[in-house]
Tab-separated table of C-alpha atoms in Angstrom:
chain	number	residue	atom	x	y	z
A	1083	MET	CA	0.154	0.271	0.032
A	1084	LYS	CA	1.394	3.594	-0.702
A	1085	THR	CA	2.639	5.555	2.023
A	1086	PRO	CA	0.540	8.766	2.616
A	1087	HIS	CA	3.551	10.884	2.466
A	1088	ALA	CA	4.496	13.799	-0.028
A	1089	THR	CA	6.475	12.242	-3.025
A	1090	ILE	CA	10.116	13.176	-2.999
A	1091	ARG	CA	11.217	15.224	-5.810
A	1092	GLU	CA	14.867	16.181	-5.937
A	1093	SER	CA	14.512	18.472	-8.894
A	1094	TRP	CA	12.040	20.601	-6.706
A	1095	LEU	CA	14.207	20.521	-3.660
A	1096	ALA	CA	17.069	21.737	-5.780
A	1097	ARG	CA	15.194	24.981	-6.870
A	1098	HIS	CA	16.159	26.402	-3.348
A	1099	ARG	CA	19.816	26.398	-1.710
A	1100	GLU	CA	20.815	28.383	1.328
A	1101	PRO	CA	24.011	28.446	3.110
A	1102	ILE	CA	24.632	26.268	6.186
A	1103	LEU	CA	24.035	28.172	9.548
A	1104	MET	CA	25.967	27.383	12.554
A	1105	PRO	CA	28.234	24.903	10.382
A	1106	ASP	CA	30.155	24.086	13.560
A	1107	GLN	CA	27.089	22.901	15.505
A	1108	LYS	CA	27.144	19.171	16.098
A	1109	ILE	CA	24.059	17.053	15.512
A	1110	LEU	CA	22.672	13.694	16.198
A	1111	ASP	CA	19.667	13.119	14.120
A	1112	ALA	CA	17.355	11.561	16.528
A	1113	HIS	CA	14.710	9.958	14.281
A	1114	HIS	CA	15.049	8.819	10.756
A	1115	HIS	CA	14.170	6.082	8.604
A	1116	LEU	CA	15.652	3.922	5.827
A	1117	TRP	CA	13.649	1.957	3.202
A	1118	ASP	CA	13.599	0.487	-0.304
A	1119	ARG	CA	9.941	0.569	-1.630
A	1120	GLU	CA	8.341	0.527	-4.807
A	1121	GLU	CA	7.714	4.431	-4.604
A	1122	SER	CA	10.970	5.329	-3.262
A	1123	ARG	CA	14.396	4.257	-2.214
A	1124	TYR	CA	16.120	5.841	0.870
A	1125	ARG	CA	19.008	3.475	2.033
A	1126	THR	CA	21.881	4.617	4.038
A	1127	ASP	CA	23.662	5.631	1.015
A	1128	GLU	CA	20.843	8.167	0.359
A	1129	PHE	CA	20.726	9.342	3.965
A	1130	LEU	CA	24.456	10.034	3.835
A	1131	ALA	CA	24.148	12.080	0.513
A	1132	ASP	CA	21.738	14.231	2.566
A	1133	ILE	CA	24.195	14.655	5.318
A	1134	ALA	CA	26.920	15.451	2.647
A	1135	LEU	CA	25.138	18.568	2.089
A	1136	GLY	CA	26.743	20.420	4.724
A	1137	HIS	CA	25.290	20.166	8.330
A	1138	ASP	CA	27.623	18.459	10.933
A	1139	VAL	CA	25.436	15.432	11.483
A	1140	ARG	CA	27.919	12.895	13.178
A	1141	ALA	CA	25.570	10.140	14.183
A	1142	SER	CA	21.822	9.114	14.015
A	1143	LEU	CA	18.965	6.877	15.401
A	1144	TYR	CA	17.189	4.713	13.319
A	1145	VAL	CA	13.469	4.377	14.055
A	1146	GLN	CA	11.438	1.382	12.821
A	1147	CYS	CA	9.213	1.416	9.532
A	1148	ARG	CA	8.697	-2.324	8.529
A	1149	THR	CA	11.960	-2.458	6.487
A	1150	GLY	CA	13.237	-5.837	5.703
A	1151	TYR	CA	11.249	-8.130	7.586
A	1152	ARG	CA	12.293	-11.925	7.569
A	1153	ASP	CA	10.343	-13.715	5.019
A	1154	ALA	CA	10.214	-16.960	7.173
A	1155	GLY	CA	10.363	-18.312	10.681
A	1156	PRO	CA	8.280	-17.472	13.560
A	1157	GLU	CA	6.022	-14.308	13.334
A	1158	ALA	CA	7.315	-12.879	16.355
A	1159	LEU	CA	10.757	-12.770	15.160
A	1160	LYS	CA	10.186	-11.471	11.698
A	1161	PRO	CA	10.820	-7.873	12.754
A	1162	LEU	CA	14.497	-8.958	13.483
A	1163	GLY	CA	15.018	-8.680	9.805
A	1164	GLU	CA	14.810	-5.029	9.931
A	1165	VAL	CA	17.742	-4.631	12.431
A	1166	GLU	CA	19.592	-7.004	10.361
A	1167	THR	CA	18.965	-5.132	6.980
A	1168	VAL	CA	19.586	-1.626	8.495
A	1169	LEU	CA	23.086	-3.005	9.860
A	1170	GLU	CA	24.003	-4.525	6.462
A	1171	TRP	CA	22.984	-1.084	4.621
A	1172	SER	CA	25.255	0.906	7.236
A	1173	ALA	CA	28.194	-1.587	7.489
A	1174	GLY	CA	30.619	1.032	6.076
A	1175	ALA	CA	29.097	4.012	8.151
A	1176	PRO	CA	28.889	2.874	11.761
A	1177	ASN	CA	27.393	5.978	13.082
A	1178	TYR	CA	24.477	5.977	10.869
A	1179	PRO	CA	22.865	4.701	12.776
A	1180	LEU	CA	24.504	4.626	16.152
A	1181	GLY	CA	21.039	3.288	17.608
A	1182	ILE	CA	18.112	1.282	16.546
A	1183	VAL	CA	14.396	1.786	17.690
A	1184	ALA	CA	13.163	-1.572	16.609
A	1185	PHE	CA	9.634	-3.236	16.525
A	1186	ALA	CA	8.287	-5.741	18.905
A	1187	ASP	CA	4.684	-6.583	19.019
A	1188	LEU	CA	3.661	-5.379	22.715
A	1189	LEU	CA	0.374	-6.764	22.084
A	1190	ALA	CA	1.955	-10.157	22.811
A	1191	GLY	CA	2.215	-8.991	26.496
A	1192	SER	CA	4.596	-10.655	28.680
A	1193	GLN	CA	5.442	-13.088	25.833
A	1194	VAL	CA	7.420	-10.113	24.068
A	1195	ARG	CA	10.196	-10.711	26.458
A	1196	GLY	CA	11.655	-13.237	24.064
A	1197	THR	CA	11.418	-11.066	20.928
A	1198	LEU	CA	13.175	-8.211	23.038
A	1199	GLU	CA	16.005	-10.754	23.927
A	1200	ALA	CA	16.515	-11.759	20.443
A	1201	LEU	CA	16.582	-8.167	19.046
A	1202	CYS	CA	19.106	-7.215	21.516
A	1203	ASP	CA	21.275	-10.502	20.865
A	1204	ILE	CA	21.600	-9.879	17.193
A	1205	ALA	CA	22.948	-6.455	17.492
A	1206	PRO	CA	24.464	-5.988	20.909
A	1207	GLY	CA	24.304	-2.424	22.031
A	1208	SER	CA	22.581	-1.156	19.021
A	1209	VAL	CA	18.644	-1.647	19.711
A	1210	ARG	CA	18.083	1.015	22.282
A	1211	GLY	CA	14.268	1.162	22.010
A	1212	ILE	CA	10.745	-0.018	20.796
A	1213	ARG	CA	8.099	1.442	18.746
A	1214	ASN	CA	4.747	0.131	17.603
A	1215	THR	CA	2.074	1.540	15.408
A	1216	THR	CA	0.012	3.386	17.443
A	1217	ALA	CA	-1.423	6.718	15.735
A	1218	TYR	CA	-5.146	6.267	15.427
A	1219	HIS	CA	-8.051	8.622	14.548
A	1220	PRO	CA	-11.430	7.454	13.421
A	1221	ASP	CA	-11.536	10.066	10.444
A	1222	PRO	CA	-9.717	8.149	7.297
A	1223	VAL	CA	-8.276	11.590	6.374
A	1224	VAL	CA	-6.243	11.465	9.282
A	1225	ARG	CA	-3.841	8.910	8.307
A	1226	SER	CA	-0.262	8.741	8.329
A	1227	SER	CA	0.568	5.084	8.053
A	1228	PRO	CA	-0.270	2.666	5.323
A	1229	ARG	CA	-1.057	0.332	8.229
A	1230	PRO	CA	-2.991	2.598	10.577
A	1231	ALA	CA	-3.152	1.254	14.160
A	1232	PRO	CA	-6.591	-0.029	15.449
A	1233	ASP	CA	-8.375	1.954	18.262
A	1234	GLY	CA	-7.630	1.119	21.811
A	1235	LEU	CA	-4.049	-0.192	21.215
A	1236	LEU	CA	-2.561	1.888	23.929
A	1237	ARG	CA	-5.114	1.137	26.234
A	1238	ALA	CA	-5.077	-2.614	25.916
A	1239	LYS	CA	-3.893	-4.408	29.043
A	1240	ALA	CA	-1.667	-6.755	26.793
A	1241	PHE	CA	0.141	-3.565	25.421
A	1242	HIS	CA	0.499	-2.535	28.856
A	1243	GLU	CA	2.180	-5.721	29.867
A	1244	GLY	CA	4.418	-5.650	26.895
A	1245	ALA	CA	5.577	-2.065	27.912
A	1246	VAL	CA	6.583	-3.516	31.280
A	1247	GLN	CA	8.871	-5.935	29.383
A	1248	VAL	CA	10.363	-2.992	27.601
A	1249	ALA	CA	11.209	-1.213	30.797
A	1250	ARG	CA	12.447	-4.309	32.467
A	1251	ALA	CA	14.809	-4.831	29.204
A	1252	GLY	CA	16.346	-1.260	29.860
A	1253	LEU	CA	14.948	0.064	26.504
A	1254	THR	CA	12.806	3.228	25.813
A	1255	LEU	CA	9.244	3.179	24.322
A	1256	ASP	CA	8.942	5.574	21.476
A	1257	VAL	CA	5.171	6.439	20.788
A	1258	TRP	CA	3.731	8.160	17.604
A	1259	VAL	CA	0.283	9.254	18.412
A	1260	TYR	CA	-2.105	12.122	17.215
A	1261	GLN	CA	-3.076	14.942	19.566
A	1262	THR	CA	-6.390	13.288	20.410
A	1263	GLN	CA	-4.493	10.400	21.853
A	1264	LEU	CA	-2.171	12.145	24.038
A	1265	GLN	CA	-4.293	11.334	27.321
A	1266	GLU	CA	-3.593	7.611	26.449
A	1267	VAL	CA	0.232	8.203	26.516
A	1268	GLU	CA	-0.069	10.084	29.706
A	1269	ALA	CA	-1.897	7.184	31.195
A	1270	LEU	CA	0.621	4.717	30.063
A	1271	ALA	CA	3.602	6.761	31.317
A	1272	ARG	CA	1.944	7.591	34.641
A	1273	ALA	CA	1.286	3.670	35.234
A	1274	MET	CA	5.013	2.937	34.537
A	1275	PRO	CA	7.251	5.346	36.141
A	1276	ASP	CA	10.306	3.010	35.455
A	1277	LEU	CA	9.708	3.235	31.527
A	1278	THR	CA	11.157	6.060	29.355
A	1279	VAL	CA	8.378	7.202	27.079
A	1280	VAL	CA	9.629	9.182	24.017
A	1281	ILE	CA	6.714	11.037	22.252
A	1282	ASP	CA	7.557	11.621	18.604
A	1283	HIS	CA	6.714	14.323	16.194
A	1284	CYS	CA	5.804	16.924	18.824
A	1285	GLY	CA	2.795	14.627	20.015
A	1286	GLY	CA	0.833	14.931	16.740
A	1287	PRO	CA	-0.524	18.389	16.381
A	1288	LEU	CA	-3.083	17.895	13.630
A	1289	GLY	CA	-4.178	20.058	10.500
A	1290	VAL	CA	-6.277	17.922	8.571
A	1291	GLY	CA	-9.702	16.458	8.533
A	1292	PRO	CA	-11.897	17.947	11.582
A	1293	PHE	CA	-8.714	19.864	12.304
A	1294	ARG	CA	-8.100	21.475	9.017
A	1295	ASP	CA	-8.809	24.939	10.218
A	1296	ARG	CA	-6.246	24.859	12.933
A	1297	THR	CA	-8.291	26.664	15.397
A	1298	PRO	CA	-7.051	28.393	18.382
A	1299	ALA	CA	-9.074	25.558	20.411
A	1300	ASP	CA	-7.380	22.752	18.650
A	1301	PHE	CA	-3.867	24.253	19.442
A	1302	ALA	CA	-4.728	24.816	23.047
A	1303	ALA	CA	-6.100	21.224	23.244
A	1304	TRP	CA	-2.741	20.129	22.010
A	1305	ARG	CA	-0.699	22.276	24.121
A	1306	GLN	CA	-2.499	21.256	27.345
A	1307	GLY	CA	-1.838	17.534	26.294
A	1308	ILE	CA	1.843	18.401	25.944
A	1309	GLN	CA	1.845	20.018	29.385
A	1310	ARG	CA	0.367	17.292	31.075
A	1311	LEU	CA	2.808	14.673	29.456
A	1312	ALA	CA	5.777	17.074	30.380
A	1313	ALA	CA	4.675	16.877	34.148
A	1314	LEU	CA	5.725	13.055	34.191
A	1315	PRO	CA	9.629	12.990	34.919
A	1316	ASN	CA	9.770	9.773	32.651
A	1317	THR	CA	8.830	11.487	29.328
A	1318	ARG	CA	10.623	13.094	26.567
A	1319	ILE	CA	9.665	14.548	23.277
A	1320	LYS	CA	11.115	14.719	19.779
A	1321	ILE	CA	10.540	18.014	17.887
A	1322	GLY	CA	10.058	17.436	14.231
A	1323	GLY	CA	7.645	15.872	11.724
A	1324	PHE	CA	6.383	18.788	10.379
A	1325	GLY	CA	6.401	17.476	6.988
A	1326	LEU	CA	3.918	14.653	7.965
A	1327	ALA	CA	0.738	15.341	5.700
A	1328	VAL	CA	-1.478	15.095	8.864
A	1329	PHE	CA	0.285	18.265	10.310
A	1330	GLY	CA	-1.735	20.227	7.568
A	1331	ASN	CA	1.461	21.802	6.174
A	1332	ALA	CA	1.464	21.519	2.002
A	1333	TYR	CA	4.803	22.900	1.287
A	1334	HIS	CA	5.050	20.442	-1.536
A	1335	LEU	CA	2.102	22.165	-3.479
A	1336	ASN	CA	4.215	25.291	-3.851
A	1337	PRO	CA	6.088	26.079	-7.020
A	1338	GLU	CA	9.318	26.579	-4.706
A	1339	PRO	CA	10.386	24.625	-1.916
A	1340	PRO	CA	10.361	26.560	1.725
A	1341	THR	CA	13.320	28.405	3.045
A	1342	SER	CA	14.476	27.767	6.586
A	1343	ALA	CA	13.045	31.046	7.629
A	1344	GLN	CA	9.805	30.137	6.467
A	1345	LEU	CA	9.792	26.904	8.244
A	1346	ALA	CA	11.075	28.475	11.448
A	1347	SER	CA	8.292	30.962	11.245
A	1348	ASP	CA	5.628	28.200	10.818
A	1349	TRP	CA	6.953	26.021	13.435
A	1350	LEU	CA	7.853	28.559	16.205
A	1351	PRO	CA	4.457	28.061	18.204
A	1352	TYR	CA	4.833	24.354	18.347
A	1353	VAL	CA	8.583	24.209	19.112
A	1354	GLU	CA	8.067	27.176	21.866
A	1355	THR	CA	5.381	24.990	23.278
A	1356	CYS	CA	7.389	21.769	23.536
A	1357	LEU	CA	10.727	23.626	24.907
A	1358	GLU	CA	8.424	25.416	27.573
A	1359	ALA	CA	7.164	22.287	28.493
A	1360	PHE	CA	9.855	19.869	28.594
A	1361	GLY	CA	12.912	22.213	28.647
A	1362	SER	CA	15.917	21.359	26.589
A	1363	HIS	CA	17.153	18.582	28.724
A	1364	ARG	CA	14.091	16.507	28.047
A	1365	ALA	CA	13.817	17.467	24.106
A	1366	MET	CA	15.494	16.537	20.936
A	1367	PHE	CA	15.450	17.591	17.283
A	1368	GLU	CA	14.683	14.723	14.568
A	1369	SER	CA	14.410	14.905	10.853
A	1370	ASN	CA	12.015	12.195	10.157
A	1371	PHE	CA	13.664	11.705	6.854
A	1372	PRO	CA	12.848	10.680	4.336
A	1373	VAL	CA	8.953	10.987	5.388
A	1374	ASP	CA	9.555	14.694	5.384
A	1375	LYS	CA	11.923	15.006	2.522
A	1376	GLY	CA	8.665	15.338	0.262
A	1377	MET	CA	8.136	18.775	2.022
A	1378	TYR	CA	11.620	20.192	2.476
A	1379	SER	CA	15.389	19.696	2.116
A	1380	TYR	CA	17.893	18.548	4.880
A	1381	ILE	CA	19.571	21.792	4.617
A	1382	ALA	CA	16.314	23.774	5.071
A	1383	LEU	CA	15.250	21.557	7.924
A	1384	TRP	CA	18.307	21.786	10.317
A	1385	ASN	CA	18.699	25.462	9.405
A	1386	ALA	CA	15.238	26.279	10.428
A	1387	PHE	CA	16.041	24.255	13.923
A	1388	LYS	CA	19.035	26.571	14.268
A	1389	ARG	CA	16.950	29.638	13.637
A	1390	LEU	CA	14.665	28.908	16.307
A	1391	THR	CA	17.535	28.205	18.713
A	1392	GLN	CA	19.292	31.299	18.250
A	1393	PRO	CA	18.210	32.585	21.531
A	1394	LEU	CA	19.398	29.796	23.476
A	1395	GLY	CA	22.789	29.332	24.890
A	1396	GLN	CA	25.239	26.726	23.615
A	1397	GLU	CA	24.466	24.303	26.467
A	1398	ASP	CA	20.746	24.269	25.487
A	1399	ARG	CA	21.533	23.979	21.919
A	1400	ASP	CA	23.870	21.192	22.362
A	1401	ARG	CA	21.009	19.333	24.495
A	1402	LEU	CA	18.603	19.733	21.774
A	1403	PHE	CA	20.865	18.764	18.894
A	1404	TRP	CA	22.597	15.807	20.307
A	1405	ARG	CA	22.994	15.530	24.179
A	1406	THR	CA	19.230	14.661	25.119
A	1407	ALA	CA	19.084	11.900	22.538
A	1408	VAL	CA	22.563	10.332	23.650
A	1409	GLU	CA	21.279	10.268	27.371
A	1410	THR	CA	17.818	9.102	26.442
A	1411	TYR	CA	18.871	6.241	24.596
A	1412	GLY	CA	22.220	5.403	26.325
A	1413	LEU	CA	24.129	5.738	23.193
A	1414	ASP	CA	27.832	5.393	23.045
A	1415	PRO	CA	29.508	8.907	23.474
A	1416	GLY	CA	32.496	7.901	21.501
A	1417	TRP	CA	30.554	8.978	18.275
A	1418	GLN	CA	31.596	12.777	18.696
């Protein structure tokens, strides 16, 4: 099934070039994907080509997207193929990725322990977290995955039992949800104080379907959800994902790709909200490439984040661009 993301057009992205801002700022891209699909190819080589455009991206964190599953064997172990595939593609570039957020079906409850152990065994030190497909909304327009999650997954007893195993394995839990599900994430994180819960993509502020008008009430509801999550010490947030179609941005429909100044202006209310709630020590920047690449370039993305952090001191910038990710996922500090 075709992914509901804007198509990557290199010729369109090439219509705008801009110099690298803060070229000496070290970056660890805290969330990206790799895949080889019918509609597009974005393996490690393509990711490294984007990095080569100029920002000082020294390492990255890969997040599951159903790449390279095993064709045979027990169903619970088929996701191990994703880790194997990514490590094979990245054999010549060990820091890309430096860590992996893999998939293990948490609806297996306590039985997921075997899958978690197998994931860690095939890539010692590489698998640092787990993510399931959890984003759900009853309106079919609000869709960000070719295989949307069912309603109630985050509330399921079995899912909570599986999440307990994630914590016991010393792994984090990444969660991608829409703003309408933030209370479910809060309940999960509150029930499991020993589990580090990482909220992906700013907690899914919506701009399509019933949210297409982006009313002040919609923004206020999202902001309240973010603030309630931030009150829990075991939560973290990834700032990014603005190229997801469900956010309501339609940069890909314009004749020219957006500049970093435009992106920074558009993203400011969301970034400010996340930083005010979580602080730099519990927040990290992500590219979400190649999903977001259909909307803007890797240069413009990181320049936008750099513009948004200009009022901050270097210590806060370092936390957002790399340090929080290293601490959250327990990554090898030798990558620098």
